[in-house]
XYZ file of C-alpha atoms in Angstrom:
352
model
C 0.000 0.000 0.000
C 1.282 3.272 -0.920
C 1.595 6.066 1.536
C -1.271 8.476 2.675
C 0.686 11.656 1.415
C 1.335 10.327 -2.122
C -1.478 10.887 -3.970
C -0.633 11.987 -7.054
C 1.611 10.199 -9.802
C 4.486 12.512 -8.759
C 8.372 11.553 -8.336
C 8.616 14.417 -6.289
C 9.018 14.384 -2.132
C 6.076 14.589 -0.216
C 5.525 17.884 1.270
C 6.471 18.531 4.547
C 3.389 18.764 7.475
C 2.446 21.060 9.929
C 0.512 19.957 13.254
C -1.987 22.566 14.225
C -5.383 21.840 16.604
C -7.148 19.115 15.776
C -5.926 18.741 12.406
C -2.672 18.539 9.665
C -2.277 20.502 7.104
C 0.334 20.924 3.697
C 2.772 23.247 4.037
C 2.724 23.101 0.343
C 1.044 21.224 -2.309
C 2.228 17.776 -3.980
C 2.732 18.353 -7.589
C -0.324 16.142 -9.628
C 0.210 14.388 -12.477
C 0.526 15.710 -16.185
C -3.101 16.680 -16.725
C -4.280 17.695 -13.130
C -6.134 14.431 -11.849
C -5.873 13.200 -8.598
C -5.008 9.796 -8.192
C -4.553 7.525 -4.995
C -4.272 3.910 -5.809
C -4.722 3.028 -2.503
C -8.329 4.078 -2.895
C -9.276 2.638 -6.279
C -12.214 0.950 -6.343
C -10.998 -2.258 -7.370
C -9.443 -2.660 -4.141
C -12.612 -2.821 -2.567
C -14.576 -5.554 -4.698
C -13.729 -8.689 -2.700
C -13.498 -9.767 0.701
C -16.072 -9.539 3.739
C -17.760 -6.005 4.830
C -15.044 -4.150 6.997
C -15.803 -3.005 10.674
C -14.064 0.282 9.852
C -17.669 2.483 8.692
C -15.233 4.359 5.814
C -13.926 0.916 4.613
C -17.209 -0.253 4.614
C -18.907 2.461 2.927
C -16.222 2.119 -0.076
C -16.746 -1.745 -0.608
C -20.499 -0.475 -0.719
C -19.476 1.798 -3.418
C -17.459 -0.715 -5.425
C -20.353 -3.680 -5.350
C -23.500 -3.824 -7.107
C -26.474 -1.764 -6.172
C -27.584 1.170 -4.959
C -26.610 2.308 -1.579
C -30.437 4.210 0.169
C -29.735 6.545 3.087
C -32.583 7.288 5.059
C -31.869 10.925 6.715
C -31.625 10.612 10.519
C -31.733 13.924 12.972
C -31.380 11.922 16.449
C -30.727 8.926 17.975
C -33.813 7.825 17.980
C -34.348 8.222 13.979
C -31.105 5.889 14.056
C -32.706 3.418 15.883
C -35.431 3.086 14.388
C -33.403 3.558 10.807
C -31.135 0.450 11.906
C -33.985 -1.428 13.413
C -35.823 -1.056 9.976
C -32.854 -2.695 8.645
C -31.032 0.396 6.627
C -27.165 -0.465 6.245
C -26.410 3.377 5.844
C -27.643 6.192 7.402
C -27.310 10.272 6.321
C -26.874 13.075 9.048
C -28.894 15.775 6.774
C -27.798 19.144 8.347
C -31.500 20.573 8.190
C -32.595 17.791 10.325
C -29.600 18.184 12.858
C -30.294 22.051 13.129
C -33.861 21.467 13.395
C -33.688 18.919 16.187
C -30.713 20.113 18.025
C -31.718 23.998 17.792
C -35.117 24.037 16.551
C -34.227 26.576 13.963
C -34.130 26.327 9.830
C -31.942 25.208 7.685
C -30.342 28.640 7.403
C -26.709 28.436 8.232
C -27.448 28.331 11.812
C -25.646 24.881 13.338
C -21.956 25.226 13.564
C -19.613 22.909 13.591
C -19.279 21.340 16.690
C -23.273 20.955 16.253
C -22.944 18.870 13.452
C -20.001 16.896 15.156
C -21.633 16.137 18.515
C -24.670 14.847 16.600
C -22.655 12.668 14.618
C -20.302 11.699 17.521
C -23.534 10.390 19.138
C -25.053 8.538 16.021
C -21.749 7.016 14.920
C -21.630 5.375 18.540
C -24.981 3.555 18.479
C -23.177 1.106 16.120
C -19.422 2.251 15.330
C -19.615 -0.255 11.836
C -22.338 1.305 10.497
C -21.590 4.108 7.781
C -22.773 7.264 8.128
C -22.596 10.372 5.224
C -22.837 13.132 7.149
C -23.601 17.291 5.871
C -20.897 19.558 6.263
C -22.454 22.428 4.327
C -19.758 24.442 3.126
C -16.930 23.185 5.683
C -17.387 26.179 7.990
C -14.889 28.142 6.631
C -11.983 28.613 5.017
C -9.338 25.528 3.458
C -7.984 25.077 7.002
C -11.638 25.324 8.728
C -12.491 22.551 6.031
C -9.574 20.417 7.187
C -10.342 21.023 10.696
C -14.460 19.500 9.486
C -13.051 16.761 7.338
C -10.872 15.749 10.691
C -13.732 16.016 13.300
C -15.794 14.281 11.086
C -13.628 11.410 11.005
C -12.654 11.260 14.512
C -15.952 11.309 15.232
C -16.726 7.911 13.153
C -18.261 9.272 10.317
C -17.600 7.458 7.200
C -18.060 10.962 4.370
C -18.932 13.838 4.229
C -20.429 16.115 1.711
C -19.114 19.425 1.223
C -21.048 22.277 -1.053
C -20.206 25.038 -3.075
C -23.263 27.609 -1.634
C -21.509 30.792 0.234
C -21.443 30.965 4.055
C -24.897 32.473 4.164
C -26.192 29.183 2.586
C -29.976 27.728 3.218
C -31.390 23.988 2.409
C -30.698 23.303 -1.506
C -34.479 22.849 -2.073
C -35.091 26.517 -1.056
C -35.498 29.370 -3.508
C -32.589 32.466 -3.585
C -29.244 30.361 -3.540
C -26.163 31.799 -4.232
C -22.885 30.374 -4.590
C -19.448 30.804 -4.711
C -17.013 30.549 -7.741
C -15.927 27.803 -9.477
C -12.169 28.465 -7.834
C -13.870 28.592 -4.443
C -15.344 25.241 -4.527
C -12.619 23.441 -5.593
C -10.553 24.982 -3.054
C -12.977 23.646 -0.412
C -12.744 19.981 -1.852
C -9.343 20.309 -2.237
C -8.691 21.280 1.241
C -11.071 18.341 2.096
C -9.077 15.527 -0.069
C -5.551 16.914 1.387
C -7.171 16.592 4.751
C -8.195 12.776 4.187
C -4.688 11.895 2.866
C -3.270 13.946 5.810
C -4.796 11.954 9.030
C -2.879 9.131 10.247
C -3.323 5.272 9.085
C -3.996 5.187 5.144
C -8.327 6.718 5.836
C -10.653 5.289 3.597
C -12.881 8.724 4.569
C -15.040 9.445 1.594
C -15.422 12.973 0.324
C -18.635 13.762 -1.205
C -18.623 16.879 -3.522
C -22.086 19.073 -3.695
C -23.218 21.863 -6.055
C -26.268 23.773 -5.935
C -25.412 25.788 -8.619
C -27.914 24.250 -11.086
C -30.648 26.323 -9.864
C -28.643 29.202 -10.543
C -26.070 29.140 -13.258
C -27.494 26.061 -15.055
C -27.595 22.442 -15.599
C -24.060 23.034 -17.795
C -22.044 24.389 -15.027
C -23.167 22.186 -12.365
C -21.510 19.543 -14.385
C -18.439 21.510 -15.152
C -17.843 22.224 -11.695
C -18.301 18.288 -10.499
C -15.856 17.141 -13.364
C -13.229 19.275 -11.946
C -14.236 18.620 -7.852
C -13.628 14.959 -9.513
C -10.685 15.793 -10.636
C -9.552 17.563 -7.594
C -10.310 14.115 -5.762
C -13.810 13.983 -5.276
C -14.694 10.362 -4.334
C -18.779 10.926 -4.902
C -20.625 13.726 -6.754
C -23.816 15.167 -5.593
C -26.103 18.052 -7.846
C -28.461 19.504 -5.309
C -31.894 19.751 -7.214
C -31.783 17.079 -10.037
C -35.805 17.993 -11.149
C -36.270 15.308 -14.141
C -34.990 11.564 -14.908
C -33.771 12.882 -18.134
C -31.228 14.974 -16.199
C -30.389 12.619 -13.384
C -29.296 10.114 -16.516
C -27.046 12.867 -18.122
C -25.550 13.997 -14.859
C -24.793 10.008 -14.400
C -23.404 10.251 -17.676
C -21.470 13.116 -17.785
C -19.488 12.410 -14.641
C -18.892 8.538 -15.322
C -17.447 6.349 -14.040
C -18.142 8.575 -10.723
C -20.688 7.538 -8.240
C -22.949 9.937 -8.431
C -25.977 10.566 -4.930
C -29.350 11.990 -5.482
C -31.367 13.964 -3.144
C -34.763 13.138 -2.640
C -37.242 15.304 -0.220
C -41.095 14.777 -0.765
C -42.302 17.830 -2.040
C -38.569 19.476 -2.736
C -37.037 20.129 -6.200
C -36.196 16.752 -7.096
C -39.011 14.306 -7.685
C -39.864 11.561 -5.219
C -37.490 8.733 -7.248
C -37.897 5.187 -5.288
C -34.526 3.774 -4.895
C -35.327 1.195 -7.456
C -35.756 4.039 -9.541
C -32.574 6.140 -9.232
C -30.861 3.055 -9.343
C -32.045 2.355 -12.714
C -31.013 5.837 -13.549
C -27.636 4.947 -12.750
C -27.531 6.729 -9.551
C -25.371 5.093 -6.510
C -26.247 6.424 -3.433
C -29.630 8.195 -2.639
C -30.478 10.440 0.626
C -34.230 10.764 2.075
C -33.253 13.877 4.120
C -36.319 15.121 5.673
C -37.415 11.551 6.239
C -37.260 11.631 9.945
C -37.764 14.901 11.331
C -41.092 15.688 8.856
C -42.503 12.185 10.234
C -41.426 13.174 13.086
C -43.227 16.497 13.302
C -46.662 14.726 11.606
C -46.766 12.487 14.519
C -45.258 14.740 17.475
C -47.975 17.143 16.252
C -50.913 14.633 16.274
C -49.815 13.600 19.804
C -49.838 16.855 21.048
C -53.119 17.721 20.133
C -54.745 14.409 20.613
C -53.184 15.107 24.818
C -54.348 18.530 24.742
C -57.955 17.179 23.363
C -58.176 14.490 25.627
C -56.233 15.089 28.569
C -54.468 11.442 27.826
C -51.506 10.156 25.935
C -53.264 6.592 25.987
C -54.214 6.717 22.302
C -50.659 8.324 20.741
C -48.529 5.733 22.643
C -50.356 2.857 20.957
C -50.251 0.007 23.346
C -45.880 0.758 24.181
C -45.034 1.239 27.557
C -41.310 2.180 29.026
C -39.984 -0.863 28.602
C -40.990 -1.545 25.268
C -39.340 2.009 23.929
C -36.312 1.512 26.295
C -36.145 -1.959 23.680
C -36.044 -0.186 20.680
C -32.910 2.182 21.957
C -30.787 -0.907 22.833
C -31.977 -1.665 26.452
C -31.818 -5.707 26.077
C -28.160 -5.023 24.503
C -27.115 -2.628 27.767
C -28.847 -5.287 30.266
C -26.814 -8.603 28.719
C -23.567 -6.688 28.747
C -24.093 -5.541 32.528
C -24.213 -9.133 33.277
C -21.660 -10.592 30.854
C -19.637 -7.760 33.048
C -20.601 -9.060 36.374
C -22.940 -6.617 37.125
C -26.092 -6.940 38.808
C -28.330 -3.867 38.991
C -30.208 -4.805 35.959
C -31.248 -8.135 36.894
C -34.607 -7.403 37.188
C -36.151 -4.724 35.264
């Protein structure tokens, strides 16, 4: 296996690093090959077709990416939407960043969650089951290249398995909202650059996937959405994502266009894109699709109806549906915590 820092086809040195907080960064860049592309053999595909599904969430997510079908991430905002996500059998979930600012602040999807928002949320989720991949929002990586380094390593240390990084300016909203505006072409692939160097940078050869995201269809066209996820490719871009794909025709063209790519697809009932089933993007050619809002908009249908069938009634006997304590305790892991208390030698939770 070749080394972390020599990812591109270069005879030159690797560059010399530079500790700072929580993160490493290039003191200067490693010269690419000829024509620009970033390569890292280590992380071909190929190397991922055979073998059983790795422990390591990143690892995983990759051999996912390499085998047949389509990889369907329902969009979590808690640790109870990952419960019930993995008890519904999902092998995948997605951290959407309007869900995590909506249930950790209660506020839109208006550039309000920070950073260590996002990575506390994830920290949590990643720890219900540590092999389970999780793609994760970073919206535009906070910052600056060496914020986006600092996201990228967070992200990672916190278990995620990729992130996705976007090319709206600071002041971004949710891509299915009117009045975007992004940043240059430059711009992004300075962000996704900062975000592949940061990858190659952390110790022990990561298999951390980098997801590129532009929402720039909505506003400079179909055309240069393209253009500017052929060069994020190019720049090292492991997955490419067009925020607002609104007809099959274009989904198959995008697919097309940035072959042999994996390409994800965005799906929010009622949003920009239309409501594609898996089966569906799949045959499009699509590899990975999100259900963002699946969680917290279920979430807020039934919270709602509960809270006004209590306030009708003066009960919660009807909203609960027959489970008591113990039964919801069961669905966020209780039987698991009891039978390792007494594998332990522990005792308290004999009887309960």
């Amino acid at each position: 296996m070749s080394p972390a820092l020599d990812y591109f086809s270069s005879t030159k040195p690797a560059s010399v690093q530079t500790q700072t907080e929580n993160t490493t960064i290039l003191d200067s860049p490693v010269t690419p090959s000829d024509d620009g592309t970033y390569y890292n053999a280590r992380l071909d595909p190929a190397n991922y077709l055979d073998g059983p599904l790795s422990s390591n969430p990143a690892t995983r997510l990759r051999q996912m990416l390499a085998r047949p079908g389509i990889v369907v991430a329902p969009g979590i905002c808690d640790g109870i939407s990952a419960r019930c996500a993995i008890d519904a059998g999902f092998n995948c979930l997605y951290q959407s960043g309007a869900a995590t600012t909506a249930s950790r602040l209660g506020q839109p999807d208006l550039a309000i969650a920070t950073l260590n928002d996002f990575v506390g949320a994830a920290s949590m989720v990643c720890s219900i089951d540590p092999t389970m991949p999780v793609i994760a929002d970073a919206d535009t990586g906070f910052g600056g290249p060496t914020m986006v380094s600092r996201t990228v390593t967070q992200y990672a240390k916190a278990g995620v398995a990729a992130l996705h990084i976007e090319d709206q300016v600071q002041t971004k909203r949710c891509g299915h909202l009117l009045g975007k505006q992004v940043v240059s072409r430059d711009e992004f692939i300075t962000r996704v650059r900062a975000a592949v160097l940061a990858r190659d940078a952390i110790p022990g050869d990561s298999d951390f996937v980098i997801i590129a995201r532009t929402d720039s269809a909505q506003v400079l066209g179909m055309e240069e959405a393209i253009i500017r996820l052929q060069l994020a490719a190019r720049a090292g871009a492991d997955v490419c994502f067009i925020e607002g794909v609104r007809t099959k025709e274009l989904l198959e063209s995008t697919v097309t266009a940035l072959a042999p790519k994996p390409v994800l697809v965005n799906v929010i009932s009622g949003g920009l894109t239309p409501s594609f089933t898996s089966s569906e993007a799949e045959a499009m050619g699509a590899k990975i699709i999100i259900f963002s809002l699946v969680s917290c908009v279920a979430m807020v249908h039934a919270v709602r109806a509960a809270m006004q069938s209590l306030k009708k009634t003066g009960t919660d006997f009807t909203s609960a549906q027959g489970m008591d304590p113990k039964a919801f305790f069961q669905v966020m892991g209780l039987d698991a915590v009891v039978e390792f208390d007494a594998r332990a030698g522990g005792s308290a939770f004999k009887d309960i």
